[in-house]
Amino acid sequence: MHGFAVQISLNGIVGNGSFVWKPLFEFQSKHISRHFESENVRVEQFCSEKFIDQKLWIDTNDFFCVTDGVVTNLKDLKIQYNCDSNSELLTVISKSKEFFKAFTGHFAGFIWYKNNNEFIAFNNHCGTKKVFYYQDKHSILFATDLFTLSRKLDELNISKSIDNDAAYLLLTSGFMHEDYTLIKEVKQLRAGECAVFGDDKFKIQSYFNLKNIIENNDTKEVIINQLEELFVKAIRTEFDLDETANKTPLTTLSGGLDSRMVALMSNKVGYRNQKFINFSEKGYADEIIARQIAETYQVDMFQIPLSAMGLCAIDEVVSVNDGLTLYTGSGHVFEALRKLESTAQIDVEKIGFVHTGMIGDAVLGSFLTSTEENKPKLTDGLYSKGLLHKVSDTLKKHIEKYDNEELYKFYNRAFLGANNGFLYFDLIGESSSAFLFPEFLSYAYAIPRKYKFNEQIYIDWIKSRHPEFSNFKWEAIAGKPTNNNLVRQFYRYRRAVAKRLPFKSMWKNNMNPEQIWYDNFPYVKDTLDQYFEINKELPAEYAELNNDLIWLYKNGNITEKTQVLTFLSAYKLLFSHV
C-alpha cells in the first residue's frame, strides 16, 4: 500500500509534482517520507519507521538505491563482505547487477547506476512485495502501489484503460495472473523478476524461478533433516530482527499446520516473547484448536472474532490490494486489524513482524493432485465459472507456459493470489512466512513428489522431529495429523456427519461465513446491494463488461457478488478521479 515510487524522464527534466499516496488508516503506525531528485529522476519513499535500518535509502556518487519492506540478512551480508554499513555493503555487492538475489526477506527495490544511466527495479523471490511499472518512449514509472502509479499517469496526462482480460481474471480466478493489473497500460513484476532499462532498451528478466530446480534423490531422513535445519534458520533470521529492534513478534495461529509450525518452532528455539493472534468465528475449530495450543504453551493469544462488518468495508479493503484479488479473502483480517488495539489492548507501535505460515501447505505438497507430473487445468483454483468463456483463451495461453500443475499454481494462485494477504499484515508491521525463505522454498520444491503428495513429508517431519506438535487436531482433516489414509478418511467422514447434525459443533462454521451473513443479516445484504446499484455503471466503451458484471451480481453466489464488487471498487479507486 505504501513503499517507494520512481519517475524517470527519458528525454528531459523530470518536472514538478510529488507522488500521491493513500492516506494512512487510523490504526497504522507512524510513517516517514524521504525524497530524492535529480534532473531526470525522482524517487519518493513513504514507509513505516519500523525496521528502518533494513529499508535501504542510499545515495552515492555511483548509484542510488531504495528498498521497501525488510531485507532480513543485511547483517549477515555485512559480515560476509567485511562491511561496516549498508552503504559500504551495497557499494561492494551492487557490482553484480543481480545483487538482490542474495537478499532474503519481504522486500522490493530500485537502483540507479548513475555512471551508465541504467535502472533496475526488483521484487523478492516470491513476489510478496509488489512492483508495478509503466514504460513508453518518454517516461518510466515504478511504484509499489498501483494507485500511486495511476495518479502519476493522470498528472502526466497519460491515458489509461481497463484491461478486459484482467477484469475477467478477477471475475473468474478472483485474482490477477501473470503480469496483469486492471490498468491495461500498467504491468506488475512477477515473483523473482526485475525490470531493467539500459542502452535505450527496457526488458523484464527472471533472476529466480522454481522451474530451474531439479528434483533431488535424497532419502526421507535426509529430507527431514534439511527441512528442520532450513526452517530453524528462517525462523531465526526473522525473529532475531524483532529482538534487535525491541519489538513484539505477533504470530498468526489457527487450527491448521502452517501457522502452528511457525508459532511452536519459534517458541521451541527460544523466542518466548511472541504473542499469538487468531481470526475466527467464536466456537469454531480454528479458534478452539488455537486456544488449546496457546494455553498449553502459555503464550498470550488475542482472539479477534470474525465480523460481518469486514464484508461491508469494500472500499477500504480494496484500497489495500488495488483490486488485485477478491476483497473478501482479506476483509475479515482487515476488520480484525482495525480492532486490534481496542480488542486486544496491544500497542501497534510495539509490533514488529507479523509472522505467518503463509503458503506452507503448498510448499510441502498441497498443490499436487498425484505423484505423477500433471499439467495444470483450466479450472484450477477458479472461484467462478460463470464468465470463464470470456477469458478461457487467455488462460490457456498462460497454462501452456508451465510444465506442471505445481509450478502453475505457485506462480499464479500462491504468488499472485494468496500473497496479497501480506499487504494487510504490512499495515501494522512487517510480514513474513518462514516457508517462503528462499533456501527452504527451493529445497522443498526439489523434494520428490512421492514424498510431497498429500503433504506426507510434512506430517513425517512433524511426527519424527516434533511429535508434541501433533497432539492437537488439524482443522483440515478434523483429527490429529496422520499419513494413514484410512484414518484421514474416517476423520473427514466424521466431520461431514457433524456438519449435518442439528446441533452446534466446532466443525459446523467456517472461517469465511459470507453467504450466511449476506442471507441472514439485512444490513449486510442492503449494504452490498446498494453499493452495487450506486457503482454498477461503466463508460459506454465497456458495455459488454458492464453487462457481464450486472449478470454475475444478479445471478451469482456471495463469492461471485464480491468479485463484482471488488472490480467496481477498484475501478473507482484507479479510474474515477480522472
PDB file of C-alpha atoms in Angstrom, residues 181-402:
ATOM      1  CA  THR A 181      -3.269  -5.349 -13.491  1.00  0.00           C
ATOM      2  CA  LEU A 182      -6.683  -3.782 -14.080  1.00  0.00           C
ATOM      3  CA  ILE A 183      -4.911  -0.921 -15.882  1.00  0.00           C
ATOM      4  CA  LYS A 184      -4.015  -2.125 -19.369  1.00  0.00           C
ATOM      5  CA  GLU A 185      -1.023   0.194 -19.630  1.00  0.00           C
ATOM      6  CA  VAL A 186       0.486  -0.914 -16.298  1.00  0.00           C
ATOM      7  CA  LYS A 187       2.035  -4.304 -15.533  1.00  0.00           C
ATOM      8  CA  GLN A 188       3.433  -5.890 -12.384  1.00  0.00           C
ATOM      9  CA  LEU A 189       6.671  -7.747 -11.819  1.00  0.00           C
ATOM     10  CA  ARG A 190       6.174 -11.431 -11.152  1.00  0.00           C
ATOM     11  CA  ALA A 191       7.971 -13.359  -8.425  1.00  0.00           C
ATOM     12  CA  GLY A 192      11.741 -13.320  -8.830  1.00  0.00           C
ATOM     13  CA  GLU A 193      11.769 -10.752 -11.632  1.00  0.00           C
ATOM     14  CA  CYS A 194      13.467  -7.445 -12.305  1.00  0.00           C
ATOM     15  CA  ALA A 195      12.815  -4.683 -14.830  1.00  0.00           C
ATOM     16  CA  VAL A 196      15.968  -3.359 -16.477  1.00  0.00           C
ATOM     17  CA  PHE A 197      16.433  -0.217 -18.566  1.00  0.00           C
ATOM     18  CA  GLY A 198      19.792   0.406 -20.192  1.00  0.00           C
ATOM     19  CA  ASP A 199      21.143   1.206 -23.669  1.00  0.00           C
ATOM     20  CA  ASP A 200      17.686   2.527 -24.562  1.00  0.00           C
ATOM     21  CA  LYS A 201      16.146  -0.912 -24.015  1.00  0.00           C
ATOM     22  CA  PHE A 202      13.527  -1.927 -21.443  1.00  0.00           C
ATOM     23  CA  LYS A 203      13.292  -5.611 -20.556  1.00  0.00           C
ATOM     24  CA  ILE A 204      11.944  -7.931 -17.896  1.00  0.00           C
ATOM     25  CA  GLN A 205      14.332 -10.583 -16.588  1.00  0.00           C
ATOM     26  CA  SER A 206      13.923 -13.512 -14.224  1.00  0.00           C
ATOM     27  CA  TYR A 207      16.618 -13.949 -11.592  1.00  0.00           C
ATOM     28  CA  PHE A 208      14.901 -16.742  -9.637  1.00  0.00           C
ATOM     29  CA  ASN A 209      12.405 -19.330 -10.861  1.00  0.00           C
ATOM     30  CA  LEU A 210      11.352 -22.633  -9.350  1.00  0.00           C
ATOM     31  CA  LYS A 211      11.277 -24.211 -12.828  1.00  0.00           C
ATOM     32  CA  ASN A 212      15.082 -24.296 -12.752  1.00  0.00           C
ATOM     33  CA  ILE A 213      15.140 -26.511  -9.644  1.00  0.00           C
ATOM     34  CA  ILE A 214      15.689 -30.215 -10.291  1.00  0.00           C
ATOM     35  CA  GLU A 215      14.019 -32.911  -8.194  1.00  0.00           C
ATOM     36  CA  ASN A 216      16.515 -34.402  -5.728  1.00  0.00           C
ATOM     37  CA  ASN A 217      17.201 -38.034  -4.810  1.00  0.00           C
ATOM     38  CA  ASP A 218      17.508 -37.522  -1.077  1.00  0.00           C
ATOM     39  CA  THR A 219      16.235 -40.118   1.350  1.00  0.00           C
ATOM     40  CA  LYS A 220      13.314 -39.297   3.611  1.00  0.00           C
ATOM     41  CA  GLU A 221      15.661 -38.998   6.595  1.00  0.00           C
ATOM     42  CA  VAL A 222      17.929 -36.545   4.768  1.00  0.00           C
ATOM     43  CA  ILE A 223      14.903 -34.536   3.591  1.00  0.00           C
ATOM     44  CA  ILE A 224      13.520 -34.205   7.119  1.00  0.00           C
ATOM     45  CA  ASN A 225      16.918 -33.121   8.455  1.00  0.00           C
ATOM     46  CA  GLN A 226      17.221 -30.487   5.726  1.00  0.00           C
ATOM     47  CA  LEU A 227      13.700 -29.167   6.299  1.00  0.00           C
ATOM     48  CA  GLU A 228      14.441 -28.877  10.009  1.00  0.00           C
ATOM     49  CA  GLU A 229      17.752 -27.081   9.542  1.00  0.00           C
ATOM     50  CA  LEU A 230      16.477 -24.610   6.941  1.00  0.00           C
ATOM     51  CA  PHE A 231      13.233 -23.872   8.792  1.00  0.00           C
ATOM     52  CA  VAL A 232      15.075 -23.059  12.007  1.00  0.00           C
ATOM     53  CA  LYS A 233      17.408 -20.815  10.001  1.00  0.00           C
ATOM     54  CA  ALA A 234      14.396 -18.997   8.529  1.00  0.00           C
ATOM     55  CA  ILE A 235      12.792 -18.612  11.970  1.00  0.00           C
ATOM     56  CA  ARG A 236      15.966 -17.185  13.488  1.00  0.00           C
ATOM     57  CA  THR A 237      16.500 -14.763  10.595  1.00  0.00           C
ATOM     58  CA  GLU A 238      13.075 -13.208  11.184  1.00  0.00           C
ATOM     59  CA  PHE A 239      12.697 -13.352  14.965  1.00  0.00           C
ATOM     60  CA  ASP A 240      16.217 -12.041  15.617  1.00  0.00           C
ATOM     61  CA  LEU A 241      15.209  -8.767  13.992  1.00  0.00           C
ATOM     62  CA  ASP A 242      12.283  -8.437  16.408  1.00  0.00           C
ATOM     63  CA  GLU A 243      14.711  -8.839  19.308  1.00  0.00           C
ATOM     64  CA  THR A 244      17.237  -6.378  17.885  1.00  0.00           C
ATOM     65  CA  ALA A 245      14.537  -3.758  17.349  1.00  0.00           C
ATOM     66  CA  ASN A 246      12.948  -4.469  20.763  1.00  0.00           C
ATOM     67  CA  LYS A 247       9.635  -5.234  19.080  1.00  0.00           C
ATOM     68  CA  THR A 248       6.931  -7.750  19.964  1.00  0.00           C
ATOM     69  CA  PRO A 249       6.600 -10.616  17.469  1.00  0.00           C
ATOM     70  CA  LEU A 250       2.963 -11.213  16.535  1.00  0.00           C
ATOM     71  CA  THR A 251       2.340 -14.720  15.172  1.00  0.00           C
ATOM     72  CA  THR A 252      -0.863 -15.811  13.478  1.00  0.00           C
ATOM     73  CA  LEU A 253      -2.324 -19.049  14.818  1.00  0.00           C
ATOM     74  CA  SER A 254      -5.245 -21.129  13.573  1.00  0.00           C
ATOM     75  CA  GLY A 255      -6.239 -24.779  13.580  1.00  0.00           C
ATOM     76  CA  GLY A 256      -4.027 -25.535  10.594  1.00  0.00           C
ATOM     77  CA  LEU A 257      -0.467 -26.825  10.468  1.00  0.00           C
ATOM     78  CA  ASP A 258       1.343 -23.918   8.817  1.00  0.00           C
ATOM     79  CA  SER A 259       0.838 -21.236  11.458  1.00  0.00           C
ATOM     80  CA  ARG A 260       1.326 -23.899  14.146  1.00  0.00           C
ATOM     81  CA  MET A 261       4.761 -24.764  12.800  1.00  0.00           C
ATOM     82  CA  VAL A 262       5.918 -21.140  12.829  1.00  0.00           C
ATOM     83  CA  ALA A 263       4.419 -20.436  16.265  1.00  0.00           C
ATOM     84  CA  LEU A 264       5.688 -23.557  18.010  1.00  0.00           C
ATOM     85  CA  MET A 265       9.056 -23.843  16.276  1.00  0.00           C
ATOM     86  CA  SER A 266       9.911 -20.273  17.219  1.00  0.00           C
ATOM     87  CA  ASN A 267       8.811 -20.993  20.785  1.00  0.00           C
ATOM     88  CA  LYS A 268      10.869 -24.166  20.850  1.00  0.00           C
ATOM     89  CA  VAL A 269      14.101 -22.494  19.723  1.00  0.00           C
ATOM     90  CA  GLY A 270      13.758 -19.819  22.389  1.00  0.00           C
ATOM     91  CA  TYR A 271      11.608 -16.903  21.181  1.00  0.00           C
ATOM     92  CA  ARG A 272       9.239 -16.755  24.137  1.00  0.00           C
ATOM     93  CA  ASN A 273       8.071 -13.146  23.960  1.00  0.00           C
ATOM     94  CA  GLN A 274       5.801 -13.588  20.950  1.00  0.00           C
ATOM     95  CA  LYS A 275       2.036 -13.083  21.047  1.00  0.00           C
ATOM     96  CA  PHE A 276      -0.436 -15.177  19.066  1.00  0.00           C
ATOM     97  CA  ILE A 277      -3.329 -13.725  17.100  1.00  0.00           C
ATOM     98  CA  ASN A 278      -6.325 -15.698  15.861  1.00  0.00           C
ATOM     99  CA  PHE A 279      -9.057 -14.676  13.406  1.00  0.00           C
ATOM    100  CA  SER A 280     -12.077 -16.960  13.547  1.00  0.00           C
ATOM    101  CA  GLU A 281     -15.710 -17.208  14.427  1.00  0.00           C
ATOM    102  CA  LYS A 282     -16.078 -17.878  18.127  1.00  0.00           C
ATOM    103  CA  GLY A 283     -16.533 -21.567  18.833  1.00  0.00           C
ATOM    104  CA  TYR A 284     -15.208 -22.784  15.512  1.00  0.00           C
ATOM    105  CA  ALA A 285     -12.363 -25.322  15.310  1.00  0.00           C
ATOM    106  CA  ASP A 286      -9.857 -22.704  14.192  1.00  0.00           C
ATOM    107  CA  GLU A 287     -10.415 -20.769  17.405  1.00  0.00           C
ATOM    108  CA  ILE A 288     -10.712 -23.767  19.753  1.00  0.00           C
ATOM    109  CA  ILE A 289      -7.582 -25.549  18.488  1.00  0.00           C
ATOM    110  CA  ALA A 290      -5.547 -22.334  18.526  1.00  0.00           C
ATOM    111  CA  ARG A 291      -6.649 -21.602  22.083  1.00  0.00           C
ATOM    112  CA  GLN A 292      -5.674 -25.118  23.198  1.00  0.00           C
ATOM    113  CA  ILE A 293      -2.206 -24.591  21.725  1.00  0.00           C
ATOM    114  CA  ALA A 294      -1.803 -21.145  23.290  1.00  0.00           C
ATOM    115  CA  GLU A 295      -2.872 -22.391  26.741  1.00  0.00           C
ATOM    116  CA  THR A 296      -0.619 -25.451  26.559  1.00  0.00           C
ATOM    117  CA  TYR A 297       2.420 -23.349  25.688  1.00  0.00           C
ATOM    118  CA  GLN A 298       1.382 -20.463  27.971  1.00  0.00           C
ATOM    119  CA  VAL A 299       1.508 -17.830  25.241  1.00  0.00           C
ATOM    120  CA  ASP A 300      -0.921 -14.909  25.208  1.00  0.00           C
ATOM    121  CA  MET A 301      -3.371 -15.153  22.314  1.00  0.00           C
ATOM    122  CA  PHE A 302      -5.533 -12.331  21.011  1.00  0.00           C
ATOM    123  CA  GLN A 303      -8.704 -13.765  19.537  1.00  0.00           C
ATOM    124  CA  ILE A 304     -10.498 -11.403  17.173  1.00  0.00           C
ATOM    125  CA  PRO A 305     -13.930 -12.814  16.248  1.00  0.00           C
ATOM    126  CA  LEU A 306     -14.944 -12.519  12.624  1.00  0.00           C
ATOM    127  CA  SER A 307     -17.392  -9.745  11.945  1.00  0.00           C
ATOM    128  CA  ALA A 308     -19.879  -9.214   9.152  1.00  0.00           C
ATOM    129  CA  MET A 309     -18.569  -5.650   9.002  1.00  0.00           C
ATOM    130  CA  GLY A 310     -15.490  -6.982   7.212  1.00  0.00           C
ATOM    131  CA  LEU A 311     -17.790  -7.799   4.310  1.00  0.00           C
ATOM    132  CA  CYS A 312     -19.073  -4.234   4.246  1.00  0.00           C
ATOM    133  CA  ALA A 313     -15.710  -2.388   4.261  1.00  0.00           C
ATOM    134  CA  ILE A 314     -15.453  -2.728   0.479  1.00  0.00           C
ATOM    135  CA  ASP A 315     -13.546   0.399  -0.484  1.00  0.00           C
ATOM    136  CA  GLU A 316     -11.175   0.242   2.464  1.00  0.00           C
ATOM    137  CA  VAL A 317     -10.198  -3.380   1.821  1.00  0.00           C
ATOM    138  CA  VAL A 318      -9.805  -2.877  -1.929  1.00  0.00           C
ATOM    139  CA  SER A 319      -7.707   0.244  -1.362  1.00  0.00           C
ATOM    140  CA  VAL A 320      -5.071  -2.016   0.198  1.00  0.00           C
ATOM    141  CA  ASN A 321      -4.858  -4.511  -2.679  1.00  0.00           C
ATOM    142  CA  ASP A 322      -5.720  -2.210  -5.627  1.00  0.00           C
ATOM    143  CA  GLY A 323      -8.176  -4.776  -6.994  1.00  0.00           C
ATOM    144  CA  LEU A 324      -5.503  -7.437  -7.458  1.00  0.00           C
ATOM    145  CA  THR A 325      -7.562 -10.016  -5.619  1.00  0.00           C
ATOM    146  CA  LEU A 326     -11.054 -10.700  -4.275  1.00  0.00           C
ATOM    147  CA  TYR A 327     -11.631  -8.383  -1.316  1.00  0.00           C
ATOM    148  CA  THR A 328     -13.357 -10.951   0.908  1.00  0.00           C
ATOM    149  CA  GLY A 329     -10.182 -13.013   1.031  1.00  0.00           C
ATOM    150  CA  SER A 330      -8.736 -10.475   3.480  1.00  0.00           C
ATOM    151  CA  GLY A 331     -11.779  -8.490   4.569  1.00  0.00           C
ATOM    152  CA  HIS A 332     -12.001 -10.303   7.888  1.00  0.00           C
ATOM    153  CA  VAL A 333      -8.269  -9.775   8.515  1.00  0.00           C
ATOM    154  CA  PHE A 334      -8.599  -6.063   7.778  1.00  0.00           C
ATOM    155  CA  GLU A 335     -11.531  -5.736  10.169  1.00  0.00           C
ATOM    156  CA  ALA A 336      -9.622  -7.622  12.861  1.00  0.00           C
ATOM    157  CA  LEU A 337      -6.534  -5.425  12.464  1.00  0.00           C
ATOM    158  CA  ARG A 338      -8.714  -2.345  12.726  1.00  0.00           C
ATOM    159  CA  LYS A 339      -9.957  -3.604  16.108  1.00  0.00           C
ATOM    160  CA  LEU A 340      -6.626  -4.945  17.336  1.00  0.00           C
ATOM    161  CA  GLU A 341      -5.691  -2.132  19.718  1.00  0.00           C
ATOM    162  CA  SER A 342      -9.158  -1.794  21.245  1.00  0.00           C
ATOM    163  CA  THR A 343      -9.932  -5.532  21.448  1.00  0.00           C
ATOM    164  CA  ALA A 344      -6.534  -6.986  22.286  1.00  0.00           C
ATOM    165  CA  GLN A 345      -5.191  -3.883  24.042  1.00  0.00           C
ATOM    166  CA  ILE A 346      -1.887  -4.133  22.213  1.00  0.00           C
ATOM    167  CA  ASP A 347       0.047  -1.084  21.063  1.00  0.00           C
ATOM    168  CA  VAL A 348       0.529  -1.345  17.287  1.00  0.00           C
ATOM    169  CA  GLU A 349       3.705   0.736  17.596  1.00  0.00           C
ATOM    170  CA  LYS A 350       5.277  -2.114  19.583  1.00  0.00           C
ATOM    171  CA  ILE A 351       4.534  -4.809  16.994  1.00  0.00           C
ATOM    172  CA  GLY A 352       7.485  -5.877  14.880  1.00  0.00           C
ATOM    173  CA  PHE A 353       6.996  -8.701  12.432  1.00  0.00           C
ATOM    174  CA  VAL A 354       3.673 -10.395  11.824  1.00  0.00           C
ATOM    175  CA  HIS A 355       4.877 -13.972  11.424  1.00  0.00           C
ATOM    176  CA  THR A 356       2.613 -16.206   9.340  1.00  0.00           C
ATOM    177  CA  GLY A 357       2.603 -19.705   7.906  1.00  0.00           C
ATOM    178  CA  MET A 358       1.526 -18.365   4.528  1.00  0.00           C
ATOM    179  CA  ILE A 359       1.537 -20.971   1.729  1.00  0.00           C
ATOM    180  CA  GLY A 360       3.229 -23.586   3.941  1.00  0.00           C
ATOM    181  CA  ASP A 361       0.899 -26.379   2.826  1.00  0.00           C
ATOM    182  CA  ALA A 362       1.584 -25.577  -0.838  1.00  0.00           C
ATOM    183  CA  VAL A 363       5.344 -25.505  -0.303  1.00  0.00           C
ATOM    184  CA  LEU A 364       5.128 -29.000   1.154  1.00  0.00           C
ATOM    185  CA  GLY A 365       2.819 -30.599  -1.376  1.00  0.00           C
ATOM    186  CA  SER A 366      -0.813 -29.497  -1.280  1.00  0.00           C
ATOM    187  CA  PHE A 367      -0.706 -28.278  -4.900  1.00  0.00           C
ATOM    188  CA  LEU A 368      -0.082 -31.838  -6.136  1.00  0.00           C
ATOM    189  CA  THR A 369      -3.045 -33.946  -7.278  1.00  0.00           C
ATOM    190  CA  SER A 370      -0.980 -37.151  -7.643  1.00  0.00           C
ATOM    191  CA  THR A 371       2.565 -38.474  -7.517  1.00  0.00           C
ATOM    192  CA  GLU A 372       2.800 -38.054 -11.300  1.00  0.00           C
ATOM    193  CA  GLU A 373       3.713 -34.851 -13.140  1.00  0.00           C
ATOM    194  CA  ASN A 374       0.356 -33.406 -14.237  1.00  0.00           C
ATOM    195  CA  LYS A 375      -0.344 -30.428 -16.465  1.00  0.00           C
ATOM    196  CA  PRO A 376      -2.434 -27.614 -14.969  1.00  0.00           C
ATOM    197  CA  LYS A 377      -6.151 -27.497 -15.710  1.00  0.00           C
ATOM    198  CA  LEU A 378      -8.133 -24.542 -16.983  1.00  0.00           C
ATOM    199  CA  THR A 379     -10.398 -24.650 -13.940  1.00  0.00           C
ATOM    200  CA  ASP A 380      -7.649 -24.911 -11.304  1.00  0.00           C
ATOM    201  CA  GLY A 381      -8.431 -22.543  -8.452  1.00  0.00           C
ATOM    202  CA  LEU A 382     -11.395 -20.746 -10.038  1.00  0.00           C
ATOM    203  CA  TYR A 383     -13.899 -19.022  -7.758  1.00  0.00           C
ATOM    204  CA  SER A 384     -16.452 -18.731 -10.567  1.00  0.00           C
ATOM    205  CA  LYS A 385     -17.002 -20.378 -13.955  1.00  0.00           C
ATOM    206  CA  GLY A 386     -19.898 -18.124 -14.942  1.00  0.00           C
ATOM    207  CA  LEU A 387     -17.760 -15.929 -17.230  1.00  0.00           C
ATOM    208  CA  LEU A 388     -14.940 -18.380 -17.883  1.00  0.00           C
ATOM    209  CA  HIS A 389     -15.695 -18.431 -21.621  1.00  0.00           C
ATOM    210  CA  LYS A 390     -14.711 -14.737 -21.763  1.00  0.00           C
ATOM    211  CA  VAL A 391     -11.150 -15.404 -20.622  1.00  0.00           C
ATOM    212  CA  SER A 392     -10.554 -19.106 -21.385  1.00  0.00           C
ATOM    213  CA  ASP A 393      -8.325 -18.450 -24.416  1.00  0.00           C
ATOM    214  CA  THR A 394      -6.107 -16.161 -22.339  1.00  0.00           C
ATOM    215  CA  LEU A 395      -5.889 -18.706 -19.522  1.00  0.00           C
ATOM    216  CA  LYS A 396      -4.995 -21.484 -21.965  1.00  0.00           C
ATOM    217  CA  LYS A 397      -2.077 -19.424 -23.295  1.00  0.00           C
ATOM    218  CA  HIS A 398      -0.823 -18.882 -19.761  1.00  0.00           C
ATOM    219  CA  ILE A 399      -1.174 -22.538 -18.799  1.00  0.00           C
ATOM    220  CA  GLU A 400       0.894 -23.636 -21.789  1.00  0.00           C
ATOM    221  CA  LYS A 401       3.929 -21.851 -20.326  1.00  0.00           C
ATOM    222  CA  TYR A 402       4.069 -24.169 -17.307  1.00  0.00           C
TER     223      TYR A 402
END
